[in-house]
């Protein structure tokens, strides 16, 4: 005789069938200091996320429908900012570790769905001009629409045969292409590139390049370091500066481009799940890519809410692998002409 086997939800075992919503933890019962130290953000910011994501997190088709949006968001923020599924954190909110994992997946999906709402280049002329003015105020570099660079985030090995995610240091990672403005607001983010791809290849294949090649962003350029090739819309430093104007150009370029390095440090410091100190992201490349993008969305939302103090550098174990730059003379004569004109007009 077959014996029926019941599949039980761990939350049901913990709290009983009559427990319709798992709301043991209440935001109003704790201090802002506790929320910031445990979840990385103050109360009003968390309330904003509840309003923003609540409808998506309350969909009846989701398995975690018994868990309130507020609790799901706290669980996800706890993971993003600490880098681990802490039993203590789950116990404090009245949910199991398995439910913590489902909450992270649900909140990540909801944030990724809204990525284009919070991560994009400005379109109206006044905002674009303000963007250029902010960059010019840093070091006198004109016409800058953003600074671009890549950073690696460690992930678990997808499988033994797939070497495409192994970077130059022999670690598995995703190579993430990002552009930010002078305040560190992200304007473009692509988080899915395998770690074996060098920065120049990532940019060459990126949607970002298609946008600029199609002249969607006119009358300006991005700044990139020596790992990228000079283009009409991407100004790179001179390999061997010789004249005073060339030295001034390189110094202004470096001081302006440094903004994105500070942005990378801020993101890693705020979202410790990305900095490697808790180990690699234990997900598939696709899910890891979504978690990184979700953190980038939260980064921009936090800047919108005035949480824009530059953080101290994170002490992580996963830094961007050093690239062996092969500086080549640009074959794009128009790009060379534009950079030369920039040198003569603004740095001579």
Short mmCIF file of N, CA, C and O in Angstrom, two decimals, residues 130-204:
data_model
loop_
_atom_site.label_atom_id
_atom_site.label_comp_id
_atom_site.label_asym_id
_atom_site.label_seq_id
_atom_site.Cartn_x
_atom_site.Cartn_y
_atom_site.Cartn_z
N UNK A 130 23.22 70.08 -17.58
CA UNK A 130 23.58 70.02 -16.16
C UNK A 130 24.56 68.89 -15.89
O UNK A 130 25.50 69.04 -15.09
N UNK A 131 24.38 67.78 -16.58
CA UNK A 131 25.29 66.64 -16.47
C UNK A 131 26.69 67.05 -16.90
O UNK A 131 27.68 66.78 -16.20
N UNK A 132 26.79 67.73 -18.04
CA UNK A 132 28.10 68.18 -18.54
C UNK A 132 28.72 69.20 -17.59
O UNK A 132 29.94 69.16 -17.33
N UNK A 133 27.91 70.11 -17.07
CA UNK A 133 28.43 71.14 -16.15
C UNK A 133 29.00 70.51 -14.89
O UNK A 133 30.04 70.95 -14.38
N UNK A 134 28.32 69.49 -14.37
CA UNK A 134 28.81 68.81 -13.16
C UNK A 134 30.17 68.17 -13.40
O UNK A 134 31.07 68.26 -12.56
N UNK A 135 30.33 67.53 -14.56
CA UNK A 135 31.62 66.92 -14.88
C UNK A 135 32.69 68.00 -15.09
O UNK A 135 33.83 67.84 -14.62
N UNK A 136 32.33 69.06 -15.77
CA UNK A 136 33.31 70.13 -16.01
C UNK A 136 33.79 70.71 -14.69
O UNK A 136 34.96 71.09 -14.56
N UNK A 137 32.91 70.78 -13.72
CA UNK A 137 33.30 71.32 -12.42
C UNK A 137 34.29 70.46 -11.67
O UNK A 137 34.95 70.95 -10.73
N UNK A 138 34.44 69.21 -12.04
CA UNK A 138 35.38 68.32 -11.34
C UNK A 138 36.82 68.65 -11.70
O UNK A 138 37.68 68.76 -10.82
N UNK A 139 37.12 68.73 -12.99
CA UNK A 139 38.52 68.92 -13.40
C UNK A 139 38.66 69.67 -14.72
O UNK A 139 39.73 69.64 -15.33
N UNK A 140 37.58 70.31 -15.17
CA UNK A 140 37.67 71.10 -16.39
C UNK A 140 37.59 70.33 -17.68
O UNK A 140 38.00 70.82 -18.73
N UNK A 141 37.05 69.09 -17.63
CA UNK A 141 36.90 68.30 -18.85
C UNK A 141 35.52 68.59 -19.46
O UNK A 141 34.50 68.30 -18.83
N UNK A 142 35.45 69.17 -20.67
CA UNK A 142 34.17 69.56 -21.24
C UNK A 142 33.47 68.41 -21.97
O UNK A 142 34.10 67.44 -22.39
N UNK A 143 32.15 68.56 -22.14
CA UNK A 143 31.38 67.67 -23.00
C UNK A 143 31.17 66.27 -22.49
O UNK A 143 30.74 65.39 -23.24
N UNK A 144 31.44 66.00 -21.20
CA UNK A 144 31.38 64.63 -20.70
C UNK A 144 29.94 64.27 -20.33
O UNK A 144 29.29 64.96 -19.54
N UNK A 145 29.46 63.17 -20.88
CA UNK A 145 28.12 62.65 -20.57
C UNK A 145 28.15 61.55 -19.53
O UNK A 145 27.11 61.21 -18.96
N UNK A 146 29.33 60.98 -19.28
CA UNK A 146 29.45 59.90 -18.30
C UNK A 146 30.83 59.31 -18.34
O UNK A 146 31.58 59.50 -19.30
N UNK A 147 31.19 58.58 -17.28
CA UNK A 147 32.46 57.85 -17.25
C UNK A 147 32.14 56.36 -17.22
O UNK A 147 31.20 55.92 -16.54
N UNK A 148 32.89 55.59 -17.98
CA UNK A 148 32.59 54.18 -18.17
C UNK A 148 33.76 53.32 -17.72
O UNK A 148 34.93 53.69 -17.90
N UNK A 149 33.45 52.17 -17.14
CA UNK A 149 34.48 51.21 -16.76
C UNK A 149 33.80 49.88 -16.48
O UNK A 149 32.57 49.78 -16.42
N UNK A 150 34.62 48.86 -16.27
CA UNK A 150 34.13 47.52 -15.93
C UNK A 150 34.62 47.13 -14.54
O UNK A 150 35.69 47.56 -14.11
N UNK A 151 33.84 46.29 -13.87
CA UNK A 151 34.25 45.73 -12.59
C UNK A 151 33.77 44.29 -12.53
O UNK A 151 32.73 43.94 -13.09
N UNK A 152 34.54 43.44 -11.84
CA UNK A 152 34.20 42.02 -11.74
C UNK A 152 33.54 41.71 -10.41
O UNK A 152 33.91 42.26 -9.38
N UNK A 153 32.55 40.81 -10.45
CA UNK A 153 31.89 40.31 -9.24
C UNK A 153 32.00 38.79 -9.25
O UNK A 153 31.66 38.14 -10.24
N UNK A 154 32.49 38.24 -8.15
CA UNK A 154 32.74 36.81 -8.07
C UNK A 154 31.44 36.01 -8.00
O UNK A 154 30.50 36.38 -7.28
N UNK A 155 31.39 34.90 -8.74
CA UNK A 155 30.25 33.99 -8.69
C UNK A 155 30.78 32.57 -8.54
O UNK A 155 31.96 32.30 -8.75
N UNK A 156 29.88 31.65 -8.18
CA UNK A 156 30.29 30.25 -8.11
C UNK A 156 30.50 29.71 -9.52
O UNK A 156 29.94 30.25 -10.49
N UNK A 157 31.29 28.68 -9.65
CA UNK A 157 31.55 28.08 -10.96
C UNK A 157 30.25 27.49 -11.51
O UNK A 157 29.61 26.67 -10.85
N UNK A 158 29.83 27.91 -12.72
CA UNK A 158 28.59 27.36 -13.30
C UNK A 158 28.65 25.85 -13.47
O UNK A 158 27.74 25.13 -13.08
N UNK A 159 29.76 25.36 -14.05
CA UNK A 159 30.03 23.92 -14.13
C UNK A 159 31.49 23.74 -14.53
O UNK A 159 32.17 24.70 -14.92
N UNK A 160 31.96 22.54 -14.43
CA UNK A 160 33.39 22.28 -14.64
C UNK A 160 33.84 22.55 -16.07
O UNK A 160 35.00 22.87 -16.31
N UNK A 161 32.92 22.42 -17.02
CA UNK A 161 33.30 22.57 -18.42
C UNK A 161 33.29 24.02 -18.90
O UNK A 161 33.96 24.35 -19.89
N UNK A 162 32.52 24.85 -18.24
CA UNK A 162 32.34 26.22 -18.72
C UNK A 162 33.46 27.11 -18.18
O UNK A 162 33.47 27.49 -17.02
N UNK A 163 34.40 27.43 -19.06
CA UNK A 163 35.53 28.28 -18.67
C UNK A 163 35.33 29.74 -19.05
O UNK A 163 36.21 30.56 -18.81
N UNK A 164 34.18 30.06 -19.63
CA UNK A 164 33.98 31.42 -20.10
C UNK A 164 33.88 32.43 -18.95
O UNK A 164 34.05 33.63 -19.17
N UNK A 165 33.60 31.95 -17.74
CA UNK A 165 33.47 32.86 -16.60
C UNK A 165 34.75 32.95 -15.78
O UNK A 165 34.78 33.61 -14.75
N UNK A 166 35.82 32.28 -16.22
CA UNK A 166 37.09 32.32 -15.49
C UNK A 166 37.88 33.54 -15.95
O UNK A 166 38.23 33.67 -17.13
N UNK A 167 38.18 34.45 -15.02
CA UNK A 167 38.88 35.68 -15.38
C UNK A 167 40.39 35.50 -15.31
O UNK A 167 40.90 34.39 -15.10
N UNK A 168 41.12 36.58 -15.49
CA UNK A 168 42.58 36.51 -15.57
C UNK A 168 43.23 36.03 -14.29
O UNK A 168 44.37 35.56 -14.30
N UNK A 169 42.52 36.16 -13.17
CA UNK A 169 43.06 35.69 -11.89
C UNK A 169 42.68 34.24 -11.59
O UNK A 169 42.96 33.73 -10.51
N UNK A 170 42.00 33.59 -12.54
CA UNK A 170 41.61 32.20 -12.35
C UNK A 170 40.36 32.03 -11.51
O UNK A 170 40.04 30.92 -11.09
N UNK A 171 39.62 33.12 -11.28
CA UNK A 171 38.39 33.08 -10.49
C UNK A 171 37.18 33.24 -11.41
O UNK A 171 37.28 33.86 -12.46
N UNK A 172 36.07 32.66 -11.00
CA UNK A 172 34.85 32.81 -11.77
C UNK A 172 34.19 34.14 -11.43
O UNK A 172 34.04 34.49 -10.25
N UNK A 173 33.79 34.87 -12.46
CA UNK A 173 33.19 36.18 -12.21
C UNK A 173 32.32 36.61 -13.38
O UNK A 173 32.36 36.03 -14.47
N UNK A 174 31.53 37.65 -13.11
CA UNK A 174 30.83 38.40 -14.14
C UNK A 174 31.56 39.72 -14.33
O UNK A 174 31.95 40.36 -13.35
N UNK A 175 31.76 40.11 -15.57
CA UNK A 175 32.38 41.39 -15.88
C UNK A 175 31.27 42.39 -16.17
O UNK A 175 30.52 42.23 -17.13
N UNK A 176 31.13 43.40 -15.31
CA UNK A 176 29.98 44.31 -15.36
C UNK A 176 30.41 45.67 -15.91
O UNK A 176 31.32 46.30 -15.38
N UNK A 177 29.75 46.11 -16.95
CA UNK A 177 30.02 47.40 -17.60
C UNK A 177 29.06 48.44 -17.04
O UNK A 177 27.85 48.25 -17.06
N UNK A 178 29.62 49.55 -16.52
CA UNK A 178 28.78 50.58 -15.92
C UNK A 178 29.23 51.97 -16.35
O UNK A 178 30.40 52.21 -16.62
N UNK A 179 28.26 52.88 -16.41
CA UNK A 179 28.50 54.29 -16.67
C UNK A 179 27.85 55.08 -15.55
O UNK A 179 26.73 54.77 -15.13
N UNK A 180 28.55 56.10 -15.03
CA UNK A 180 27.95 56.91 -13.97
C UNK A 180 28.14 58.39 -14.28
O UNK A 180 28.96 58.77 -15.12
N UNK A 181 27.37 59.24 -13.56
CA UNK A 181 27.53 60.68 -13.69
C UNK A 181 28.48 61.19 -12.61
O UNK A 181 29.11 60.41 -11.89
N UNK A 182 28.58 62.50 -12.48
CA UNK A 182 29.57 63.09 -11.56
C UNK A 182 29.25 62.82 -10.10
O UNK A 182 30.13 62.90 -9.24
N UNK A 183 27.99 62.48 -9.78
CA UNK A 183 27.61 62.16 -8.41
C UNK A 183 27.69 60.67 -8.12
O UNK A 183 27.48 60.25 -6.98
N UNK A 184 27.95 59.87 -9.13
CA UNK A 184 27.96 58.42 -8.94
C UNK A 184 26.64 57.76 -9.28
O UNK A 184 26.48 56.56 -9.06
N UNK A 185 25.68 58.52 -9.82
CA UNK A 185 24.43 57.93 -10.27
C UNK A 185 24.71 57.09 -11.52
O UNK A 185 25.36 57.57 -12.46
N UNK A 186 24.22 55.87 -11.54
CA UNK A 186 24.46 54.98 -12.67
C UNK A 186 23.53 55.32 -13.82
O UNK A 186 22.32 55.44 -13.65
N UNK A 187 24.10 55.47 -15.01
CA UNK A 187 23.35 55.83 -16.21
C UNK A 187 23.16 54.64 -17.15
O UNK A 187 22.27 54.65 -17.99
N UNK A 188 24.02 53.66 -17.02
CA UNK A 188 23.93 52.45 -17.84
C UNK A 188 24.62 51.32 -17.09
O UNK A 188 25.70 51.52 -16.51
N UNK A 189 24.00 50.14 -17.08
CA UNK A 189 24.55 48.99 -16.36
C UNK A 189 24.29 47.73 -17.18
O UNK A 189 23.15 47.47 -17.58
N UNK A 190 25.34 46.96 -17.45
CA UNK A 190 25.21 45.64 -18.08
C UNK A 190 26.01 44.66 -17.23
O UNK A 190 27.23 44.76 -17.14
N UNK A 191 25.30 43.72 -16.61
CA UNK A 191 25.92 42.88 -15.57
C UNK A 191 26.12 41.43 -15.97
O UNK A 191 26.54 40.62 -15.15
N UNK A 192 25.85 41.08 -17.22
CA UNK A 192 25.78 39.67 -17.59
C UNK A 192 27.01 39.14 -18.32
O UNK A 192 27.04 37.96 -18.68
N UNK A 193 28.04 39.94 -18.50
CA UNK A 193 29.17 39.51 -19.34
C UNK A 193 30.07 38.53 -18.60
O UNK A 193 30.43 38.75 -17.44
N UNK A 194 30.48 37.43 -19.25
CA UNK A 194 31.38 36.45 -18.62
C UNK A 194 32.72 37.05 -18.24
O UNK A 194 33.25 37.92 -18.95
N UNK A 195 33.28 36.61 -17.13
CA UNK A 195 34.51 37.19 -16.60
C UNK A 195 35.73 37.01 -17.48
O UNK A 195 36.72 37.71 -17.30
N UNK A 196 35.69 36.07 -18.42
CA UNK A 196 36.84 35.87 -19.30
C UNK A 196 36.99 36.97 -20.34
O UNK A 196 38.06 37.14 -20.92
N UNK A 197 35.92 37.72 -20.58
CA UNK A 197 35.97 38.75 -21.62
C UNK A 197 36.73 39.98 -21.12
O UNK A 197 36.41 40.51 -20.06
N UNK A 198 37.72 40.46 -21.86
CA UNK A 198 38.39 41.71 -21.48
C UNK A 198 37.45 42.89 -21.64
O UNK A 198 36.46 42.84 -22.38
N UNK A 199 37.76 43.98 -20.95
CA UNK A 199 36.89 45.15 -20.95
C UNK A 199 36.60 45.66 -22.35
O UNK A 199 35.47 46.05 -22.67
N UNK A 200 37.63 45.68 -23.20
CA UNK A 200 37.44 46.22 -24.55
C UNK A 200 36.43 45.40 -25.35
O UNK A 200 35.64 45.94 -26.13
N UNK A 201 36.43 44.08 -25.14
CA UNK A 201 35.49 43.21 -25.85
C UNK A 201 34.08 43.40 -25.31
O UNK A 201 33.11 43.41 -26.08
N UNK A 202 33.96 43.55 -23.99
CA UNK A 202 32.65 43.80 -23.39
C UNK A 202 32.04 45.06 -23.98
O UNK A 202 30.88 45.07 -24.42
N UNK A 203 32.82 46.14 -24.05
CA UNK A 203 32.30 47.39 -24.59
C UNK A 203 31.94 47.24 -26.06
O UNK A 203 30.92 47.76 -26.53
N UNK A 204 32.77 46.54 -26.80
CA UNK A 204 32.53 46.37 -28.23
C UNK A 204 31.19 45.67 -28.48
O UNK A 204 30.48 46.00 -29.44
#
